Amino acid sequence: MLVYNFKLGLTASDQNNYFLLLDNIGNTIQHARIEAIKAINTHLVKANWEIGRHIVEYEQDGSERAEYGSDLLSILSKDLKLRYGKGFGRRNVLDMRRFYLSYQKWQAVPAKLSWTHIVILLGVSDVTARKFYEIQSVKENWGTRELERQVDAALFERLALISRNKASILELAEKGHAVTNPKDITKDPYILDFLQITQAYRITEKQLEQKIIENLQLFLLELGKGFAFIARQYKISLRNNHFYIDLVFYHRILKCFVLIDLKIRKVQHNDIGQMNLYLNYFKKEENVEGDNEPIGIILSADKDEILVEYATGGITNNIFVSKYQLYLPDKEELQRKVAELMK
């Protein structure tokens, strides 16, 4: 660019204006490309829905009696590939059919989601859970990898079990996960499978912390919307006593610090007392005008619910104790528990 500027004989001021012109044109081009991709995606999703409608209406005049194993989809897939090329494998054609059967009104199709998003959602058989993932994908702008991970990690079921009643679960499905108070940002358990630590490996707390830092983007996804990373091993000095908080975040929605202490063992009552000290320090020394009271999360390998109840009783600070898992949860077991709450 400088070569062209010299040839034009531009002054320093004119060069700045020229660079501004170049940036403005670049932004316009980039915006146009993004909008074009969105438009193409909308038309693709609509076309796949229409294809599904044609198949269902041909098969059964609008009813749902046809079997998935019928020869029609195989024959149709081959003919479509011959006429229109790739993208019409039997699996894809089956997904188009499933798409229409799951969303028989076009207006019910989730907006702003790609065809890949739709295919992942079609794999969620429970309608209530699928509705939650639809809304949450749009609200948090999840890519397909993020959506797939949250489905695999049973995010809906984990949040639903915290809700503990049918009305709250239905509201979760209809409105998505809203963050309005400290309890809303916690999960139990947290799923840390992305750290790729085997159960047999005896990891130290420092190693666990380092693994989280190395996979911070995925850890932030597991924490949920609104978290911003501040520091690790945050030092607190009280006269000659020094303490180190494993991880410190700021929550943009709740406008407060979130302190996380990692434990590779079962949580003890003194861990809760130590977190209470950290929170009192942050309230007095770190909070500024506009900050709400900090939140403390003790992330442990295990916990005794009764011990936690008595240890946190009477404490006014926001202290939560959650377990973490190094592997994906037993989704069927979680679904069974949610189903019991929904009765």
Short mmCIF file of C-alpha atoms in Angstrom, two decimals:
data_model
loop_
_atom_site.label_atom_id
_atom_site.label_comp_id
_atom_site.label_asym_id
_atom_site.label_seq_id
_atom_site.Cartn_x
_atom_site.Cartn_y
_atom_site.Cartn_z
CA MET A 1 0.00 0.00 0.00
CA LEU A 2 2.87 2.35 0.76
CA VAL A 3 4.18 1.86 -2.80
CA TYR A 4 0.90 3.11 -4.23
CA ASN A 5 0.89 6.04 -1.78
CA PHE A 6 4.35 7.12 -2.88
CA LYS A 7 3.30 6.95 -6.53
CA LEU A 8 0.28 9.10 -5.75
CA GLY A 9 2.47 11.56 -3.87
CA LEU A 10 0.17 11.63 -0.83
CA THR A 11 0.94 13.69 2.25
CA ALA A 12 0.88 12.06 5.70
CA SER A 13 -2.64 13.42 6.27
CA ASP A 14 -3.81 12.17 2.88
CA GLN A 15 -2.28 8.78 3.60
CA ASN A 16 -4.35 8.50 6.78
CA ASN A 17 -7.48 9.40 4.85
CA TYR A 18 -6.56 6.85 2.18
CA PHE A 19 -6.11 4.10 4.80
CA LEU A 20 -9.47 5.06 6.30
CA LEU A 21 -11.05 4.77 2.84
CA LEU A 22 -9.44 1.35 2.40
CA ASP A 23 -10.71 0.17 5.82
CA ASN A 24 -14.23 1.43 5.13
CA ILE A 25 -14.35 -0.40 1.79
CA GLY A 26 -12.95 -3.52 3.46
CA ASN A 27 -15.61 -3.41 6.18
CA THR A 28 -18.33 -3.02 3.55
CA ILE A 29 -17.02 -6.02 1.60
CA GLN A 30 -16.75 -8.15 4.75
CA HIS A 31 -20.27 -7.22 5.87
CA ALA A 32 -21.66 -8.01 2.42
CA ARG A 33 -19.96 -11.41 2.43
CA ILE A 34 -21.35 -12.25 5.88
CA GLU A 35 -24.86 -11.22 4.83
CA ALA A 36 -24.54 -13.26 1.63
CA ILE A 37 -23.56 -16.36 3.64
CA LYS A 38 -26.54 -15.80 5.97
CA ALA A 39 -28.89 -15.47 3.00
CA ILE A 40 -27.51 -18.64 1.38
CA ASN A 41 -27.90 -20.51 4.67
CA THR A 42 -31.53 -19.38 5.07
CA HIS A 43 -32.38 -20.54 1.56
CA LEU A 44 -30.58 -23.86 2.08
CA VAL A 45 -32.45 -24.58 5.32
CA LYS A 46 -35.78 -23.63 3.70
CA ALA A 47 -35.02 -25.82 0.65
CA ASN A 48 -34.20 -28.82 2.87
CA TRP A 49 -37.45 -28.29 4.79
CA GLU A 50 -39.39 -28.19 1.50
CA ILE A 51 -37.65 -31.37 0.30
CA GLY A 52 -38.66 -33.10 3.52
CA ARG A 53 -42.26 -31.92 3.04
CA HIS A 54 -42.36 -33.28 -0.52
CA ILE A 55 -41.05 -36.66 0.64
CA VAL A 56 -43.54 -37.00 3.52
CA GLU A 57 -46.50 -35.93 1.40
CA TYR A 58 -45.50 -38.35 -1.39
CA GLU A 59 -44.97 -41.23 1.04
CA GLN A 60 -48.09 -41.01 3.07
CA ASP A 61 -50.23 -38.07 2.10
CA GLY A 62 -49.07 -36.10 5.12
CA SER A 63 -49.37 -38.84 7.77
CA GLU A 64 -46.45 -40.48 9.60
CA ARG A 65 -46.94 -44.16 8.71
CA ALA A 66 -43.94 -44.74 6.43
CA GLU A 67 -40.97 -46.72 7.71
CA TYR A 68 -37.46 -45.27 7.72
CA GLY A 69 -36.14 -48.44 6.11
CA SER A 70 -38.28 -48.11 2.98
CA ASP A 71 -36.52 -48.30 -0.40
CA LEU A 72 -37.86 -44.89 -1.38
CA LEU A 73 -35.14 -42.89 0.38
CA SER A 74 -32.34 -45.00 -1.11
CA ILE A 75 -33.71 -44.74 -4.65
CA LEU A 76 -34.48 -41.04 -4.26
CA SER A 77 -31.00 -40.37 -2.88
CA LYS A 78 -29.33 -42.03 -5.89
CA ASP A 79 -31.47 -40.15 -8.41
CA LEU A 80 -30.96 -36.80 -6.70
CA LYS A 81 -27.18 -37.32 -6.65
CA LEU A 82 -27.21 -38.15 -10.35
CA ARG A 83 -29.17 -34.98 -11.17
CA TYR A 84 -27.81 -32.50 -8.64
CA GLY A 85 -24.49 -33.86 -7.35
CA LYS A 86 -23.28 -34.25 -3.77
CA GLY A 87 -25.35 -33.39 -0.71
CA PHE A 88 -28.13 -35.91 -1.27
CA GLY A 89 -26.78 -39.05 0.39
CA ARG A 90 -29.37 -41.29 2.05
CA ARG A 91 -28.43 -39.91 5.47
CA ASN A 92 -29.00 -36.32 4.30
CA VAL A 93 -32.31 -37.17 2.64
CA LEU A 94 -33.41 -38.93 5.82
CA ASP A 95 -32.46 -35.82 7.83
CA MET A 96 -34.55 -33.64 5.50
CA ARG A 97 -37.51 -35.93 6.09
CA ARG A 98 -36.94 -35.86 9.85
CA PHE A 99 -36.59 -32.08 9.67
CA TYR A 100 -40.07 -31.65 8.24
CA LEU A 101 -41.61 -34.17 10.64
CA SER A 102 -40.06 -32.32 13.60
CA TYR A 103 -41.02 -28.82 12.35
CA GLN A 104 -44.15 -29.13 10.24
CA LYS A 105 -44.65 -25.35 10.33
CA TRP A 106 -41.85 -23.35 8.71
CA GLN A 107 -42.45 -20.57 11.23
CA ALA A 108 -41.40 -22.97 14.01
CA VAL A 109 -37.93 -23.50 12.51
CA PRO A 110 -35.26 -21.86 14.71
CA ALA A 111 -33.99 -18.66 13.10
CA LYS A 112 -30.30 -17.94 12.44
CA LEU A 113 -29.25 -21.59 12.70
CA SER A 114 -27.37 -23.39 9.94
CA TRP A 115 -28.32 -26.75 8.45
CA THR A 116 -25.54 -28.36 10.52
CA HIS A 117 -27.13 -26.87 13.67
CA ILE A 118 -30.48 -28.32 12.59
CA VAL A 119 -29.01 -31.81 12.05
CA ILE A 120 -27.51 -31.78 15.58
CA LEU A 121 -30.85 -30.64 17.03
CA LEU A 122 -32.68 -33.43 15.20
CA GLY A 123 -30.53 -35.86 17.17
CA VAL A 124 -32.13 -34.60 20.41
CA SER A 125 -35.20 -36.79 20.72
CA ASP A 126 -36.75 -35.04 23.71
CA VAL A 127 -38.77 -32.07 22.41
CA THR A 128 -38.34 -30.07 25.63
CA ALA A 129 -34.54 -30.45 25.57
CA ARG A 130 -34.40 -29.67 21.83
CA LYS A 131 -36.32 -26.44 22.37
CA PHE A 132 -33.82 -25.40 25.04
CA TYR A 133 -30.83 -26.03 22.75
CA GLU A 134 -32.51 -24.11 19.92
CA ILE A 135 -32.99 -21.01 22.06
CA GLN A 136 -29.60 -21.25 23.75
CA SER A 137 -27.78 -21.64 20.41
CA VAL A 138 -29.25 -18.37 19.18
CA LYS A 139 -28.88 -16.50 22.49
CA GLU A 140 -25.22 -17.45 22.96
CA ASN A 141 -24.32 -17.58 19.27
CA TRP A 142 -23.04 -21.15 19.53
CA GLY A 143 -21.17 -22.60 16.59
CA THR A 144 -21.93 -26.17 15.63
CA ARG A 145 -19.02 -27.53 17.69
CA GLU A 146 -20.23 -25.67 20.78
CA LEU A 147 -23.79 -26.91 20.29
CA GLU A 148 -22.63 -30.50 19.81
CA ARG A 149 -20.51 -30.34 22.94
CA GLN A 150 -23.34 -28.94 25.08
CA VAL A 151 -25.71 -31.66 23.85
CA ASP A 152 -23.10 -34.36 24.55
CA ALA A 153 -22.42 -32.85 27.99
CA ALA A 154 -26.18 -32.89 28.79
CA LEU A 155 -26.32 -29.19 29.62
CA PHE A 156 -30.13 -29.12 29.61
CA GLU A 157 -30.44 -32.05 31.98
CA ARG A 158 -27.84 -30.64 34.38
CA LEU A 159 -29.58 -27.26 34.52
CA ALA A 160 -33.00 -28.92 34.74
CA LEU A 161 -31.95 -30.93 37.81
CA ILE A 162 -30.87 -27.69 39.50
CA SER A 163 -34.34 -26.26 38.72
CA ARG A 164 -35.86 -29.18 40.68
CA ASN A 165 -39.50 -28.71 39.57
CA LYS A 166 -41.59 -29.12 36.44
CA ALA A 167 -42.58 -25.45 36.05
CA SER A 168 -38.95 -24.28 36.17
CA ILE A 169 -37.87 -26.95 33.67
CA LEU A 170 -40.59 -25.91 31.21
CA GLU A 171 -39.58 -22.27 31.62
CA LEU A 172 -35.95 -23.28 30.97
CA ALA A 173 -37.02 -24.93 27.72
CA GLU A 174 -39.21 -22.02 26.60
CA LYS A 175 -36.89 -19.12 27.47
CA GLY A 176 -33.43 -20.68 27.66
CA HIS A 177 -31.02 -20.25 30.54
CA ALA A 178 -31.39 -16.75 31.97
CA VAL A 179 -28.77 -15.34 34.35
CA THR A 180 -30.41 -13.11 36.94
CA ASN A 181 -28.84 -14.21 40.24
CA PRO A 182 -25.65 -15.91 41.51
CA LYS A 183 -27.19 -19.40 41.55
CA ASP A 184 -27.92 -19.16 37.82
CA ILE A 185 -24.23 -19.30 36.89
CA THR A 186 -23.52 -22.57 38.72
CA LYS A 187 -23.71 -26.15 37.48
CA ASP A 188 -23.36 -29.42 39.31
CA PRO A 189 -21.45 -31.22 38.01
CA TYR A 190 -19.13 -29.30 35.70
CA ILE A 191 -17.98 -31.45 32.78
CA LEU A 192 -14.24 -31.14 32.09
CA ASP A 193 -13.83 -33.95 29.55
CA PHE A 194 -12.05 -31.53 27.18
CA LEU A 195 -9.03 -31.59 29.54
CA GLN A 196 -8.48 -35.19 28.37
CA ILE A 197 -7.38 -36.44 31.79
CA THR A 198 -8.01 -40.14 32.40
CA GLN A 199 -9.74 -41.19 35.60
CA ALA A 200 -6.79 -43.37 36.58
CA TYR A 201 -4.29 -40.49 36.37
CA ARG A 202 -3.54 -38.89 39.74
CA ILE A 203 -3.48 -35.22 38.87
CA THR A 204 -2.38 -32.45 41.24
CA GLU A 205 -4.33 -29.25 41.77
CA LYS A 206 -1.59 -27.27 39.99
CA GLN A 207 -1.78 -29.63 37.01
CA LEU A 208 -5.57 -29.34 36.94
CA GLU A 209 -5.30 -25.55 36.97
CA GLN A 210 -2.70 -25.60 34.19
CA LYS A 211 -4.88 -27.87 32.06
CA ILE A 212 -7.80 -25.47 32.50
CA ILE A 213 -5.65 -22.50 31.48
CA GLU A 214 -4.45 -24.40 28.39
CA ASN A 215 -8.09 -25.07 27.48
CA LEU A 216 -9.48 -21.74 28.69
CA GLN A 217 -11.81 -21.20 25.74
CA LEU A 218 -13.56 -24.55 26.34
CA PHE A 219 -13.63 -23.93 30.10
CA LEU A 220 -15.35 -20.57 29.50
CA LEU A 221 -17.89 -22.37 27.34
CA GLU A 222 -18.58 -24.82 30.17
CA LEU A 223 -18.89 -21.94 32.68
CA GLY A 224 -21.48 -20.24 30.46
CA LYS A 225 -22.27 -16.81 29.09
CA GLY A 226 -20.84 -13.67 30.67
CA PHE A 227 -17.53 -14.88 32.13
CA ALA A 228 -14.33 -12.92 31.49
CA PHE A 229 -10.98 -14.28 32.68
CA ILE A 230 -9.03 -12.03 35.07
CA ALA A 231 -6.17 -13.99 36.66
CA ARG A 232 -4.80 -17.26 37.99
CA GLN A 233 -3.11 -17.65 41.39
CA TYR A 234 -4.45 -14.26 42.48
CA LYS A 235 -2.42 -13.23 45.53
CA ILE A 236 -4.03 -11.96 48.71
CA SER A 237 -1.74 -10.66 51.47
CA LEU A 238 -2.99 -10.13 55.01
CA ARG A 239 -0.01 -8.87 56.97
CA ASN A 240 2.44 -11.79 56.78
CA ASN A 241 -0.09 -14.32 55.53
CA HIS A 242 -0.35 -14.94 51.80
CA PHE A 243 -3.19 -16.72 50.02
CA TYR A 244 -3.63 -17.60 46.35
CA ILE A 245 -6.97 -17.91 44.59
CA ASP A 246 -6.74 -20.46 41.79
CA LEU A 247 -8.88 -18.66 39.19
CA VAL A 248 -10.55 -15.26 39.14
CA PHE A 249 -13.20 -14.21 36.60
CA TYR A 250 -15.53 -11.25 36.21
CA HIS A 251 -19.15 -11.83 35.25
CA ARG A 252 -20.33 -9.14 32.86
CA ILE A 253 -24.05 -9.79 33.37
CA LEU A 254 -24.09 -10.03 37.17
CA LYS A 255 -21.33 -7.38 37.41
CA CYS A 256 -19.29 -9.20 40.02
CA PHE A 257 -16.07 -11.13 40.55
CA VAL A 258 -16.27 -14.93 40.49
CA LEU A 259 -13.58 -16.75 42.47
CA ILE A 260 -12.94 -20.42 41.74
CA ASP A 261 -10.98 -22.72 44.04
CA LEU A 262 -9.98 -26.14 42.68
CA LYS A 263 -9.90 -29.29 44.85
CA ILE A 264 -8.88 -32.71 43.58
CA ARG A 265 -10.43 -34.33 46.69
CA LYS A 266 -13.71 -34.18 48.58
CA VAL A 267 -14.41 -30.65 49.81
CA GLN A 268 -13.80 -29.99 53.53
CA HIS A 269 -15.41 -27.44 55.85
CA ASN A 270 -12.17 -25.43 56.05
CA ASP A 271 -12.24 -25.03 52.24
CA ILE A 272 -15.55 -23.25 52.62
CA GLY A 273 -14.14 -21.07 55.40
CA GLN A 274 -11.19 -20.12 53.22
CA MET A 275 -13.48 -19.17 50.34
CA ASN A 276 -15.48 -17.03 52.74
CA LEU A 277 -12.25 -15.20 53.61
CA TYR A 278 -11.50 -14.60 49.91
CA LEU A 279 -14.98 -13.18 49.32
CA ASN A 280 -14.78 -10.84 52.31
CA TYR A 281 -11.42 -9.58 51.06
CA PHE A 282 -12.74 -8.93 47.55
CA LYS A 283 -15.79 -7.09 48.88
CA LYS A 284 -13.62 -4.72 50.87
CA GLU A 285 -10.45 -4.40 48.81
CA GLU A 286 -11.25 -5.15 45.17
CA ASN A 287 -14.87 -4.16 44.53
CA VAL A 288 -15.42 -0.72 43.05
CA GLU A 289 -18.58 1.31 42.61
CA GLY A 290 -21.09 -0.64 40.52
CA ASP A 291 -19.71 -4.07 41.45
CA ASN A 292 -22.06 -6.51 43.13
CA GLU A 293 -20.97 -8.92 45.83
CA PRO A 294 -18.46 -11.52 44.60
CA ILE A 295 -19.34 -15.18 44.09
CA GLY A 296 -17.24 -18.13 45.21
CA ILE A 297 -17.30 -21.55 43.54
CA ILE A 298 -15.40 -24.47 45.04
CA LEU A 299 -14.89 -27.00 42.26
CA SER A 300 -14.14 -30.36 43.84
CA ALA A 301 -13.76 -33.99 42.85
CA ASP A 302 -16.49 -34.93 45.34
CA LYS A 303 -18.62 -33.45 48.09
CA ASP A 304 -20.74 -34.44 51.05
CA GLU A 305 -24.08 -32.66 50.65
CA ILE A 306 -24.80 -32.67 54.40
CA LEU A 307 -21.37 -31.28 55.28
CA VAL A 308 -21.76 -28.54 52.66
CA GLU A 309 -25.22 -27.65 53.98
CA TYR A 310 -23.98 -27.21 57.56
CA ALA A 311 -20.69 -25.54 56.58
CA THR A 312 -22.43 -22.90 54.44
CA GLY A 313 -25.35 -22.37 56.83
CA GLY A 314 -25.44 -18.82 58.18
CA ILE A 315 -22.84 -17.54 55.68
CA THR A 316 -24.17 -14.50 53.88
CA ASN A 317 -21.61 -14.64 51.07
CA ASN A 318 -22.45 -16.40 47.81
CA ILE A 319 -20.56 -19.69 48.15
CA PHE A 320 -21.35 -22.69 45.93
CA VAL A 321 -19.77 -26.12 46.01
CA SER A 322 -19.92 -28.15 42.80
CA LYS A 323 -18.35 -31.36 41.62
CA TYR A 324 -16.42 -31.71 38.40
CA GLN A 325 -16.28 -34.75 36.11
CA LEU A 326 -13.45 -35.61 33.76
CA TYR A 327 -15.75 -37.58 31.48
CA LEU A 328 -19.10 -37.05 29.76
CA PRO A 329 -22.09 -37.75 32.02
CA ASP A 330 -24.44 -40.72 31.80
CA LYS A 331 -27.04 -38.88 29.74
CA GLU A 332 -29.67 -41.61 30.07
CA GLU A 333 -29.47 -41.47 33.85
CA LEU A 334 -29.83 -37.68 33.83
CA GLN A 335 -32.77 -37.91 31.41
CA ARG A 336 -34.44 -40.43 33.71
CA LYS A 337 -34.10 -38.05 36.68
CA VAL A 338 -35.49 -35.14 34.65
CA ALA A 339 -38.41 -37.31 33.50
CA GLU A 340 -39.24 -38.04 37.15
CA LEU A 341 -39.34 -34.30 37.91
CA MET A 342 -41.61 -33.74 34.90
CA LYS A 343 -44.28 -36.20 36.11
#
